[in-house]
């Protein structure tokens, strides 16, 4: 080439090369099966939570209506007792003037004495149903507070004493509602 030498520079200054390879199977039966099972587990957990909520609402409602019934029973038995006492006073006055026999006085006294256990039982029933409602409300508030503390306040993890406390709460509910 006219006596001149020409050099060709060979190198990689302006050469770029790249590659990417991704692979995914189109159908993976095991993956689909595990997703299906996971979805069923989530659905089961949701239904169990819903069932638990319904049971709790039923327990609170039952305890509340139990209190109303116990109070009305107490009022009714108290009125029966007051009526028996008034009747006994009337019979005693009539006995003093000679209008009724001693048998009628004894019978009215027995009626008063028979009314006393019903009043006491109804009074105890009011106290018991109030305690049942208080225990249910306390358990609900403690469970909600504990769930909030564990899930949202990242402090101390649950320890054995927390679990022992929950066991005591469950035992308290069992003994309160045991018949």
Short mmCIF file of N, CA and C in Angstrom, two decimals:
data_model
loop_
_atom_site.label_atom_id
_atom_site.label_comp_id
_atom_site.label_asym_id
_atom_site.label_seq_id
_atom_site.Cartn_x
_atom_site.Cartn_y
_atom_site.Cartn_z
N UNK A 1 0.82 -1.12 0.00
CA UNK A 1 0.00 0.00 0.00
C UNK A 1 0.90 1.23 0.00
N UNK A 2 1.54 1.35 -0.86
CA UNK A 2 2.43 2.49 -1.03
C UNK A 2 3.60 2.46 -0.09
N UNK A 3 3.98 1.36 0.33
CA UNK A 3 5.14 1.21 1.18
C UNK A 3 4.90 1.58 2.63
N UNK A 4 3.78 1.93 2.92
CA UNK A 4 3.53 2.27 4.33
C UNK A 4 2.84 1.09 5.00
N UNK A 5 3.14 0.92 6.19
CA UNK A 5 2.50 -0.14 6.94
C UNK A 5 1.28 0.41 7.68
N UNK A 6 0.30 -0.34 7.63
CA UNK A 6 -0.89 0.07 8.36
C UNK A 6 -1.14 -0.93 9.49
N UNK A 7 -1.50 -0.42 10.57
CA UNK A 7 -1.81 -1.29 11.71
C UNK A 7 -3.30 -1.24 12.00
N UNK A 8 -3.80 -2.35 12.35
CA UNK A 8 -5.22 -2.45 12.73
C UNK A 8 -5.24 -2.76 14.24
N UNK A 9 -5.88 -1.93 14.86
CA UNK A 9 -5.97 -2.10 16.31
C UNK A 9 -7.14 -3.02 16.62
N UNK A 10 -6.88 -4.12 17.30
CA UNK A 10 -7.91 -5.08 17.68
C UNK A 10 -8.00 -5.04 19.21
N UNK A 11 -9.19 -4.90 19.71
CA UNK A 11 -9.36 -4.88 21.17
C UNK A 11 -10.84 -4.88 21.55
N UNK A 12 -11.09 -4.59 22.76
CA UNK A 12 -12.46 -4.65 23.25
C UNK A 12 -12.94 -3.31 23.76
N UNK A 13 -12.40 -2.24 23.25
CA UNK A 13 -12.82 -0.92 23.72
C UNK A 13 -14.28 -0.64 23.38
N UNK A 14 -14.69 -0.98 22.23
CA UNK A 14 -16.05 -0.67 21.81
C UNK A 14 -16.88 -1.92 21.59
N UNK A 15 -16.59 -2.99 22.26
CA UNK A 15 -17.33 -4.23 22.09
C UNK A 15 -18.05 -4.55 23.40
N UNK A 16 -19.32 -4.78 23.24
CA UNK A 16 -20.13 -5.11 24.41
C UNK A 16 -20.83 -6.43 24.16
N UNK A 17 -20.92 -7.22 25.21
CA UNK A 17 -21.57 -8.52 25.09
C UNK A 17 -22.32 -8.78 26.39
N UNK A 18 -23.51 -9.25 26.31
CA UNK A 18 -24.29 -9.53 27.51
C UNK A 18 -25.27 -10.66 27.27
N UNK A 19 -25.78 -11.20 28.34
CA UNK A 19 -26.71 -12.29 28.20
C UNK A 19 -27.53 -12.47 29.46
N UNK A 20 -28.70 -12.99 29.33
CA UNK A 20 -29.59 -13.22 30.45
C UNK A 20 -30.41 -14.45 30.14
N UNK A 21 -30.49 -15.31 31.11
CA UNK A 21 -31.23 -16.54 30.90
C UNK A 21 -32.09 -16.79 32.12
N UNK A 22 -33.38 -16.87 31.94
CA UNK A 22 -34.33 -17.15 33.01
C UNK A 22 -35.08 -18.41 32.65
N UNK A 23 -35.37 -19.17 33.67
CA UNK A 23 -36.12 -20.39 33.42
C UNK A 23 -37.18 -20.59 34.48
N UNK A 24 -38.39 -20.96 34.09
CA UNK A 24 -39.46 -21.24 35.01
C UNK A 24 -40.34 -22.31 34.39
N UNK A 25 -40.64 -23.31 35.17
CA UNK A 25 -41.51 -24.33 34.59
C UNK A 25 -42.92 -23.77 34.41
N UNK A 26 -43.56 -24.21 33.41
CA UNK A 26 -44.90 -23.73 33.15
C UNK A 26 -45.91 -24.29 34.15
N UNK A 27 -45.78 -25.50 34.54
CA UNK A 27 -46.68 -26.11 35.49
C UNK A 27 -45.86 -26.82 36.55
N UNK A 28 -46.07 -26.43 37.81
CA UNK A 28 -45.42 -27.09 38.93
C UNK A 28 -46.53 -27.57 39.86
N UNK A 29 -46.84 -28.82 39.83
CA UNK A 29 -47.97 -29.38 40.59
C UNK A 29 -47.79 -29.18 42.09
N UNK A 30 -46.58 -29.34 42.56
CA UNK A 30 -46.35 -29.21 44.00
C UNK A 30 -46.59 -27.77 44.45
N UNK A 31 -46.18 -26.79 43.66
CA UNK A 31 -46.42 -25.39 43.99
C UNK A 31 -47.91 -25.09 44.02
N UNK A 32 -48.64 -25.54 43.01
CA UNK A 32 -50.08 -25.31 42.98
C UNK A 32 -50.78 -25.98 44.15
N UNK A 33 -50.36 -27.15 44.51
CA UNK A 33 -50.96 -27.87 45.63
C UNK A 33 -50.72 -27.13 46.95
N UNK A 34 -49.49 -26.63 47.14
CA UNK A 34 -49.20 -25.91 48.39
C UNK A 34 -49.95 -24.59 48.45
N UNK A 35 -50.12 -23.91 47.32
CA UNK A 35 -50.91 -22.68 47.30
C UNK A 35 -52.37 -22.97 47.62
N UNK A 36 -52.88 -24.06 47.11
CA UNK A 36 -54.26 -24.45 47.37
C UNK A 36 -54.46 -24.77 48.85
N UNK A 37 -53.51 -25.49 49.44
CA UNK A 37 -53.59 -25.83 50.87
C UNK A 37 -53.46 -24.57 51.71
N UNK A 38 -52.57 -23.65 51.33
CA UNK A 38 -52.40 -22.40 52.07
C UNK A 38 -53.68 -21.58 52.04
N UNK A 39 -54.33 -21.53 50.90
CA UNK A 39 -55.59 -20.80 50.79
C UNK A 39 -56.66 -21.43 51.68
N UNK A 40 -56.71 -22.74 51.74
CA UNK A 40 -57.67 -23.42 52.61
C UNK A 40 -57.35 -23.16 54.08
N UNK A 41 -56.06 -23.13 54.42
CA UNK A 41 -55.67 -22.84 55.80
C UNK A 41 -56.08 -21.42 56.20
N UNK A 42 -55.89 -20.48 55.30
CA UNK A 42 -56.29 -19.10 55.59
C UNK A 42 -57.81 -19.02 55.75
N UNK A 43 -58.53 -19.68 54.88
CA UNK A 43 -59.99 -19.68 54.98
C UNK A 43 -60.44 -20.33 56.28
N UNK A 44 -59.79 -21.43 56.67
CA UNK A 44 -60.12 -22.08 57.93
C UNK A 44 -59.84 -21.18 59.11
N UNK A 45 -58.72 -20.47 59.11
CA UNK A 45 -58.37 -19.56 60.20
C UNK A 45 -59.39 -18.42 60.30
N UNK A 46 -59.82 -17.91 59.15
CA UNK A 46 -60.82 -16.85 59.16
C UNK A 46 -62.14 -17.36 59.74
N UNK A 47 -62.55 -18.54 59.35
CA UNK A 47 -63.80 -19.11 59.86
C UNK A 47 -63.71 -19.41 61.35
N UNK A 48 -62.55 -19.88 61.82
CA UNK A 48 -62.38 -20.14 63.25
C UNK A 48 -62.43 -18.84 64.04
N UNK A 49 -61.83 -17.78 63.50
CA UNK A 49 -61.89 -16.48 64.17
C UNK A 49 -63.32 -15.97 64.22
N UNK A 50 -64.05 -16.14 63.13
CA UNK A 50 -65.45 -15.72 63.09
C UNK A 50 -66.28 -16.53 64.08
N UNK A 51 -66.03 -17.83 64.14
CA UNK A 51 -66.74 -18.69 65.07
C UNK A 51 -66.44 -18.30 66.52
N UNK A 52 -65.18 -18.01 66.79
CA UNK A 52 -64.80 -17.59 68.13
C UNK A 52 -65.48 -16.29 68.52
N UNK A 53 -65.55 -15.36 67.59
CA UNK A 53 -66.22 -14.09 67.86
C UNK A 53 -67.70 -14.30 68.13
N UNK A 54 -68.33 -15.15 67.33
CA UNK A 54 -69.76 -15.43 67.52
C UNK A 54 -69.99 -16.09 68.87
N UNK A 55 -69.12 -17.03 69.25
CA UNK A 55 -69.25 -17.68 70.56
C UNK A 55 -69.09 -16.68 71.69
N UNK A 56 -68.14 -15.76 71.55
CA UNK A 56 -67.92 -14.77 72.60
C UNK A 56 -69.12 -13.84 72.74
N UNK A 57 -69.66 -13.41 71.60
CA UNK A 57 -70.85 -12.56 71.63
C UNK A 57 -72.01 -13.30 72.27
N UNK A 58 -72.14 -14.58 71.95
CA UNK A 58 -73.22 -15.38 72.55
C UNK A 58 -73.04 -15.50 74.06
N UNK A 59 -71.82 -15.72 74.52
CA UNK A 59 -71.57 -15.84 75.96
C UNK A 59 -71.90 -14.54 76.68
N UNK A 60 -71.47 -13.40 76.11
CA UNK A 60 -71.75 -12.11 76.75
C UNK A 60 -73.26 -11.84 76.75
N UNK A 61 -73.91 -12.13 75.63
CA UNK A 61 -75.36 -11.92 75.56
C UNK A 61 -76.09 -12.80 76.56
N UNK A 62 -75.67 -14.06 76.64
CA UNK A 62 -76.29 -14.98 77.58
C UNK A 62 -76.11 -14.52 79.03
N UNK A 63 -74.91 -14.05 79.35
CA UNK A 63 -74.64 -13.57 80.70
C UNK A 63 -75.48 -12.33 81.00
N UNK A 64 -75.60 -11.44 80.03
CA UNK A 64 -76.39 -10.22 80.23
C UNK A 64 -77.86 -10.56 80.46
N UNK A 65 -78.41 -11.42 79.60
CA UNK A 65 -79.81 -11.81 79.79
C UNK A 65 -79.99 -12.62 81.07
N UNK A 66 -78.96 -13.36 81.46
CA UNK A 66 -79.02 -14.08 82.74
C UNK A 66 -79.15 -13.12 83.91
N UNK A 67 -78.42 -12.00 83.83
CA UNK A 67 -78.53 -10.99 84.89
C UNK A 67 -79.93 -10.40 84.93
N UNK A 68 -80.45 -10.05 83.74
CA UNK A 68 -81.81 -9.49 83.71
C UNK A 68 -82.84 -10.47 84.28
N UNK A 69 -82.71 -11.73 83.89
CA UNK A 69 -83.64 -12.74 84.39
C UNK A 69 -83.49 -12.93 85.90
N UNK A 70 -82.26 -12.97 86.38
CA UNK A 70 -82.03 -13.15 87.82
C UNK A 70 -82.59 -11.97 88.62
N UNK A 71 -82.42 -10.76 88.11
CA UNK A 71 -82.96 -9.59 88.82
C UNK A 71 -84.48 -9.61 88.85
N UNK A 72 -85.08 -9.98 87.73
CA UNK A 72 -86.54 -10.04 87.72
C UNK A 72 -87.06 -11.17 88.60
N UNK A 73 -86.34 -12.29 88.63
CA UNK A 73 -86.73 -13.39 89.52
C UNK A 73 -86.63 -12.94 90.97
N UNK A 74 -85.55 -12.24 91.30
CA UNK A 74 -85.38 -11.75 92.67
C UNK A 74 -86.53 -10.80 93.03
N UNK A 75 -86.86 -9.88 92.13
CA UNK A 75 -87.96 -8.95 92.41
C UNK A 75 -89.28 -9.69 92.63
N UNK A 76 -89.52 -10.71 91.80
CA UNK A 76 -90.75 -11.47 91.92
C UNK A 76 -90.80 -12.24 93.24
N UNK A 77 -89.70 -12.92 93.59
CA UNK A 77 -89.68 -13.67 94.85
C UNK A 77 -89.74 -12.73 96.06
N UNK A 78 -89.16 -11.54 95.93
CA UNK A 78 -89.25 -10.57 97.02
C UNK A 78 -90.69 -10.11 97.20
N UNK A 79 -91.40 -9.90 96.09
CA UNK A 79 -92.82 -9.52 96.19
C UNK A 79 -93.64 -10.66 96.80
N UNK A 80 -93.35 -11.89 96.43
CA UNK A 80 -94.06 -13.04 97.02
C UNK A 80 -93.82 -13.08 98.52
N UNK A 81 -92.58 -12.86 98.93
CA UNK A 81 -92.23 -12.85 100.36
C UNK A 81 -92.97 -11.71 101.08
N UNK A 82 -92.93 -10.51 100.50
CA UNK A 82 -93.62 -9.36 101.12
C UNK A 82 -95.12 -9.63 101.23
N UNK A 83 -95.68 -10.24 100.21
CA UNK A 83 -97.11 -10.58 100.23
C UNK A 83 -97.40 -11.60 101.33
N UNK A 84 -96.52 -12.59 101.48
CA UNK A 84 -96.72 -13.60 102.53
C UNK A 84 -96.62 -12.96 103.91
N UNK A 85 -95.71 -12.03 104.09
CA UNK A 85 -95.57 -11.34 105.39
C UNK A 85 -96.82 -10.52 105.69
N UNK A 86 -97.31 -9.79 104.69
CA UNK A 86 -98.53 -9.00 104.88
C UNK A 86 -99.72 -9.90 105.21
N UNK A 87 -99.81 -11.01 104.47
CA UNK A 87 -100.90 -11.96 104.73
C UNK A 87 -100.79 -12.53 106.14
N UNK A 88 -99.58 -12.82 106.59
CA UNK A 88 -99.38 -13.36 107.93
C UNK A 88 -99.79 -12.34 108.99
N UNK A 89 -99.48 -11.06 108.77
CA UNK A 89 -99.88 -10.01 109.72
C UNK A 89 -101.41 -9.92 109.81
N UNK A 90 -102.05 -10.01 108.65
CA UNK A 90 -103.52 -9.94 108.64
C UNK A 90 -104.11 -11.14 109.38
N UNK A 91 -103.55 -12.33 109.12
CA UNK A 91 -104.07 -13.54 109.77
C UNK A 91 -103.84 -13.45 111.28
N UNK A 92 -102.70 -12.95 111.72
CA UNK A 92 -102.45 -12.80 113.17
C UNK A 92 -103.45 -11.83 113.81
N UNK A 93 -103.73 -10.72 113.14
CA UNK A 93 -104.72 -9.77 113.68
C UNK A 93 -106.10 -10.41 113.77
N UNK A 94 -106.44 -11.18 112.75
CA UNK A 94 -107.74 -11.85 112.77
C UNK A 94 -107.78 -12.95 113.83
N UNK A 95 -106.63 -13.58 114.09
CA UNK A 95 -106.56 -14.59 115.14
C UNK A 95 -106.74 -13.94 116.51
N UNK A 96 -106.12 -12.75 116.67
CA UNK A 96 -106.24 -12.04 117.96
C UNK A 96 -107.68 -11.68 118.29
N UNK A 97 -108.49 -11.42 117.29
CA UNK A 97 -109.90 -11.09 117.56
C UNK A 97 -110.79 -12.31 117.47
N UNK A 98 -110.21 -13.47 117.17
CA UNK A 98 -110.96 -14.72 117.19
C UNK A 98 -111.67 -15.06 115.90
N UNK A 99 -111.28 -14.50 114.78
CA UNK A 99 -111.96 -14.78 113.51
C UNK A 99 -111.38 -15.99 112.78
N UNK A 100 -110.10 -16.35 113.04
CA UNK A 100 -109.48 -17.49 112.38
C UNK A 100 -108.88 -18.41 113.42
N UNK A 101 -108.60 -19.62 112.99
CA UNK A 101 -108.06 -20.60 113.94
C UNK A 101 -106.53 -20.52 113.99
N UNK A 102 -105.98 -21.24 114.95
CA UNK A 102 -104.52 -21.28 115.09
C UNK A 102 -103.89 -21.97 113.88
N UNK A 103 -104.62 -22.87 113.27
CA UNK A 103 -104.14 -23.55 112.07
C UNK A 103 -103.83 -22.54 110.95
N UNK A 104 -104.70 -21.55 110.76
CA UNK A 104 -104.48 -20.53 109.73
C UNK A 104 -103.24 -19.69 110.02
N UNK A 105 -102.97 -19.41 111.28
CA UNK A 105 -101.77 -18.66 111.67
C UNK A 105 -100.52 -19.48 111.35
N UNK A 106 -100.57 -20.75 111.69
CA UNK A 106 -99.41 -21.62 111.40
C UNK A 106 -99.20 -21.74 109.90
N UNK A 107 -100.28 -21.90 109.17
CA UNK A 107 -100.17 -22.02 107.72
C UNK A 107 -99.59 -20.75 107.08
N UNK A 108 -100.01 -19.58 107.54
CA UNK A 108 -99.46 -18.34 106.98
C UNK A 108 -97.99 -18.16 107.39
N UNK A 109 -97.63 -18.61 108.57
CA UNK A 109 -96.23 -18.55 109.01
C UNK A 109 -95.37 -19.48 108.15
N UNK A 110 -95.88 -20.67 107.85
CA UNK A 110 -95.16 -21.60 106.99
C UNK A 110 -95.00 -21.01 105.59
N UNK A 111 -95.99 -20.33 105.12
CA UNK A 111 -95.91 -19.68 103.81
C UNK A 111 -94.78 -18.63 103.79
N UNK A 112 -94.65 -17.87 104.87
CA UNK A 112 -93.57 -16.88 104.97
C UNK A 112 -92.22 -17.60 105.00
N UNK A 113 -92.11 -18.64 105.79
CA UNK A 113 -90.84 -19.36 105.92
C UNK A 113 -90.46 -20.06 104.61
N UNK A 114 -91.45 -20.52 103.85
CA UNK A 114 -91.16 -21.16 102.57
C UNK A 114 -90.69 -20.15 101.50
N UNK A 115 -91.07 -18.90 101.66
CA UNK A 115 -90.67 -17.88 100.69
C UNK A 115 -89.23 -17.42 100.89
N UNK A 116 -88.69 -17.57 102.07
CA UNK A 116 -87.34 -17.07 102.39
C UNK A 116 -86.26 -17.74 101.53
N UNK A 117 -86.22 -19.08 101.39
CA UNK A 117 -85.16 -19.69 100.57
C UNK A 117 -85.20 -19.24 99.10
N UNK A 118 -86.39 -19.02 98.57
CA UNK A 118 -86.49 -18.56 97.18
C UNK A 118 -85.87 -17.17 97.01
N UNK A 119 -86.10 -16.30 97.99
CA UNK A 119 -85.52 -14.95 97.93
C UNK A 119 -84.01 -15.03 98.02
N UNK A 120 -83.49 -15.86 98.92
CA UNK A 120 -82.04 -15.99 99.08
C UNK A 120 -81.42 -16.60 97.83
N UNK A 121 -82.05 -17.60 97.26
CA UNK A 121 -81.53 -18.23 96.04
C UNK A 121 -81.52 -17.25 94.87
N UNK A 122 -82.57 -16.46 94.74
CA UNK A 122 -82.62 -15.48 93.67
C UNK A 122 -81.55 -14.39 93.87
N UNK A 123 -81.33 -14.00 95.11
CA UNK A 123 -80.31 -13.01 95.41
C UNK A 123 -78.92 -13.56 95.07
N UNK A 124 -78.66 -14.80 95.42
CA UNK A 124 -77.37 -15.43 95.07
C UNK A 124 -77.21 -15.59 93.57
N UNK A 125 -78.31 -15.85 92.88
CA UNK A 125 -78.27 -15.98 91.43
C UNK A 125 -77.88 -14.66 90.77
N UNK A 126 -78.37 -13.55 91.29
CA UNK A 126 -78.00 -12.24 90.76
C UNK A 126 -76.50 -12.01 90.93
N UNK A 127 -75.98 -12.33 92.10
CA UNK A 127 -74.55 -12.15 92.36
C UNK A 127 -73.72 -13.04 91.43
N UNK A 128 -74.14 -14.29 91.27
CA UNK A 128 -73.39 -15.22 90.42
C UNK A 128 -73.37 -14.78 88.96
N UNK A 129 -74.51 -14.36 88.43
CA UNK A 129 -74.55 -13.94 87.04
C UNK A 129 -73.76 -12.65 86.82
N UNK A 130 -73.75 -11.77 87.80
CA UNK A 130 -72.90 -10.58 87.69
C UNK A 130 -71.44 -10.96 87.62
N UNK A 131 -71.03 -11.90 88.43
CA UNK A 131 -69.64 -12.36 88.40
C UNK A 131 -69.30 -13.01 87.06
N UNK A 132 -70.22 -13.77 86.52
CA UNK A 132 -69.98 -14.40 85.21
C UNK A 132 -69.75 -13.34 84.14
N UNK A 133 -70.58 -12.32 84.12
CA UNK A 133 -70.42 -11.26 83.12
C UNK A 133 -69.11 -10.51 83.34
N UNK A 134 -68.76 -10.26 84.58
CA UNK A 134 -67.50 -9.56 84.86
C UNK A 134 -66.30 -10.38 84.40
N UNK A 135 -66.34 -11.68 84.61
CA UNK A 135 -65.22 -12.53 84.19
C UNK A 135 -65.11 -12.53 82.67
N UNK A 136 -66.22 -12.65 81.97
CA UNK A 136 -66.19 -12.64 80.50
C UNK A 136 -65.62 -11.33 79.99
N UNK A 137 -66.07 -10.23 80.55
CA UNK A 137 -65.57 -8.93 80.11
C UNK A 137 -64.08 -8.79 80.40
N UNK A 138 -63.64 -9.27 81.53
CA UNK A 138 -62.22 -9.18 81.88
C UNK A 138 -61.37 -10.02 80.95
N UNK A 139 -61.82 -11.22 80.64
CA UNK A 139 -61.07 -12.09 79.73
C UNK A 139 -60.98 -11.45 78.35
N UNK A 140 -62.08 -10.89 77.87
CA UNK A 140 -62.06 -10.24 76.56
C UNK A 140 -61.06 -9.09 76.56
N UNK A 141 -61.11 -8.25 77.57
CA UNK A 141 -60.20 -7.09 77.58
C UNK A 141 -58.75 -7.53 77.71
N UNK A 142 -58.46 -8.56 78.51
CA UNK A 142 -57.08 -9.02 78.64
C UNK A 142 -56.56 -9.67 77.37
N UNK A 143 -57.39 -10.43 76.69
CA UNK A 143 -56.96 -11.06 75.45
C UNK A 143 -56.69 -10.01 74.38
N UNK A 144 -57.59 -9.02 74.26
CA UNK A 144 -57.39 -7.96 73.28
C UNK A 144 -56.12 -7.17 73.61
N UNK A 145 -55.94 -6.83 74.87
CA UNK A 145 -54.75 -6.08 75.26
C UNK A 145 -53.47 -6.88 74.99
N UNK A 146 -53.49 -8.15 75.30
CA UNK A 146 -52.30 -8.98 75.10
C UNK A 146 -52.00 -9.13 73.61
N UNK A 147 -53.02 -9.36 72.81
CA UNK A 147 -52.80 -9.45 71.36
C UNK A 147 -52.23 -8.15 70.81
N UNK A 148 -52.77 -7.04 71.27
CA UNK A 148 -52.25 -5.75 70.84
C UNK A 148 -50.79 -5.58 71.27
N UNK A 149 -50.49 -5.93 72.51
CA UNK A 149 -49.13 -5.78 73.01
C UNK A 149 -48.15 -6.67 72.27
N UNK A 150 -48.55 -7.89 71.96
CA UNK A 150 -47.65 -8.83 71.28
C UNK A 150 -47.47 -8.45 69.81
N UNK A 151 -48.56 -8.06 69.14
CA UNK A 151 -48.49 -7.82 67.70
C UNK A 151 -47.97 -6.43 67.34
N UNK A 152 -48.33 -5.43 68.11
CA UNK A 152 -48.00 -4.07 67.69
C UNK A 152 -46.92 -3.41 68.53
N UNK A 153 -46.80 -3.78 69.76
CA UNK A 153 -45.76 -3.20 70.61
C UNK A 153 -44.66 -4.25 70.72
N UNK A 154 -43.61 -4.03 69.98
CA UNK A 154 -42.53 -5.02 69.93
C UNK A 154 -41.63 -4.85 71.14
N UNK A 155 -42.08 -5.34 72.26
CA UNK A 155 -41.31 -5.28 73.48
C UNK A 155 -40.78 -6.66 73.81
N UNK A 156 -41.04 -7.07 75.02
CA UNK A 156 -40.60 -8.39 75.45
C UNK A 156 -41.42 -9.47 74.75
N UNK A 157 -40.78 -10.56 74.40
CA UNK A 157 -41.54 -11.67 73.81
C UNK A 157 -42.34 -12.39 74.90
N UNK A 158 -43.28 -13.20 74.46
CA UNK A 158 -44.06 -13.98 75.41
C UNK A 158 -43.15 -14.95 76.15
N UNK A 159 -43.37 -15.06 77.44
CA UNK A 159 -42.58 -15.97 78.27
C UNK A 159 -43.53 -16.94 78.96
N UNK A 160 -42.96 -17.84 79.71
CA UNK A 160 -43.77 -18.87 80.36
C UNK A 160 -44.74 -18.27 81.37
N UNK A 161 -44.37 -17.17 82.04
CA UNK A 161 -45.28 -16.59 83.03
C UNK A 161 -46.52 -15.98 82.37
N UNK A 162 -46.37 -15.49 81.13
CA UNK A 162 -47.55 -15.00 80.41
C UNK A 162 -48.49 -16.16 80.09
N UNK A 163 -47.94 -17.26 79.66
CA UNK A 163 -48.76 -18.43 79.36
C UNK A 163 -49.41 -18.98 80.62
N UNK A 164 -48.69 -18.94 81.74
CA UNK A 164 -49.27 -19.39 83.01
C UNK A 164 -50.44 -18.48 83.41
N UNK A 165 -50.29 -17.17 83.16
CA UNK A 165 -51.38 -16.24 83.45
C UNK A 165 -52.61 -16.53 82.61
N UNK A 166 -52.39 -16.82 81.33
CA UNK A 166 -53.52 -17.19 80.47
C UNK A 166 -54.17 -18.49 80.93
N UNK A 167 -53.36 -19.43 81.38
CA UNK A 167 -53.92 -20.68 81.90
C UNK A 167 -54.79 -20.41 83.12
N UNK A 168 -54.37 -19.48 83.97
CA UNK A 168 -55.18 -19.12 85.14
C UNK A 168 -56.49 -18.46 84.72
N UNK A 169 -56.44 -17.63 83.68
CA UNK A 169 -57.67 -17.01 83.18
C UNK A 169 -58.64 -18.05 82.65
N UNK A 170 -58.10 -18.99 81.90
CA UNK A 170 -58.95 -20.06 81.37
C UNK A 170 -59.54 -20.88 82.52
N UNK A 171 -58.73 -21.15 83.53
CA UNK A 171 -59.23 -21.89 84.71
C UNK A 171 -60.30 -21.08 85.43
N UNK A 172 -60.12 -19.77 85.52
CA UNK A 172 -61.12 -18.93 86.18
C UNK A 172 -62.45 -18.99 85.43
N UNK A 173 -62.39 -18.91 84.10
CA UNK A 173 -63.61 -18.99 83.31
C UNK A 173 -64.27 -20.35 83.50
N UNK A 174 -63.47 -21.40 83.53
CA UNK A 174 -64.02 -22.75 83.72
C UNK A 174 -64.73 -22.86 85.06
N UNK A 175 -64.10 -22.38 86.13
CA UNK A 175 -64.71 -22.53 87.46
C UNK A 175 -65.91 -21.60 87.65
N UNK A 176 -65.90 -20.45 87.01
CA UNK A 176 -67.04 -19.55 87.14
C UNK A 176 -68.27 -20.14 86.45
N UNK A 177 -68.07 -20.76 85.28
CA UNK A 177 -69.20 -21.27 84.51
C UNK A 177 -69.52 -22.73 84.79
N UNK A 178 -68.77 -23.36 85.66
CA UNK A 178 -69.04 -24.75 85.99
C UNK A 178 -70.35 -24.82 86.78
N UNK A 179 -71.16 -25.79 86.45
CA UNK A 179 -72.46 -25.90 87.12
C UNK A 179 -72.44 -27.04 88.11
#
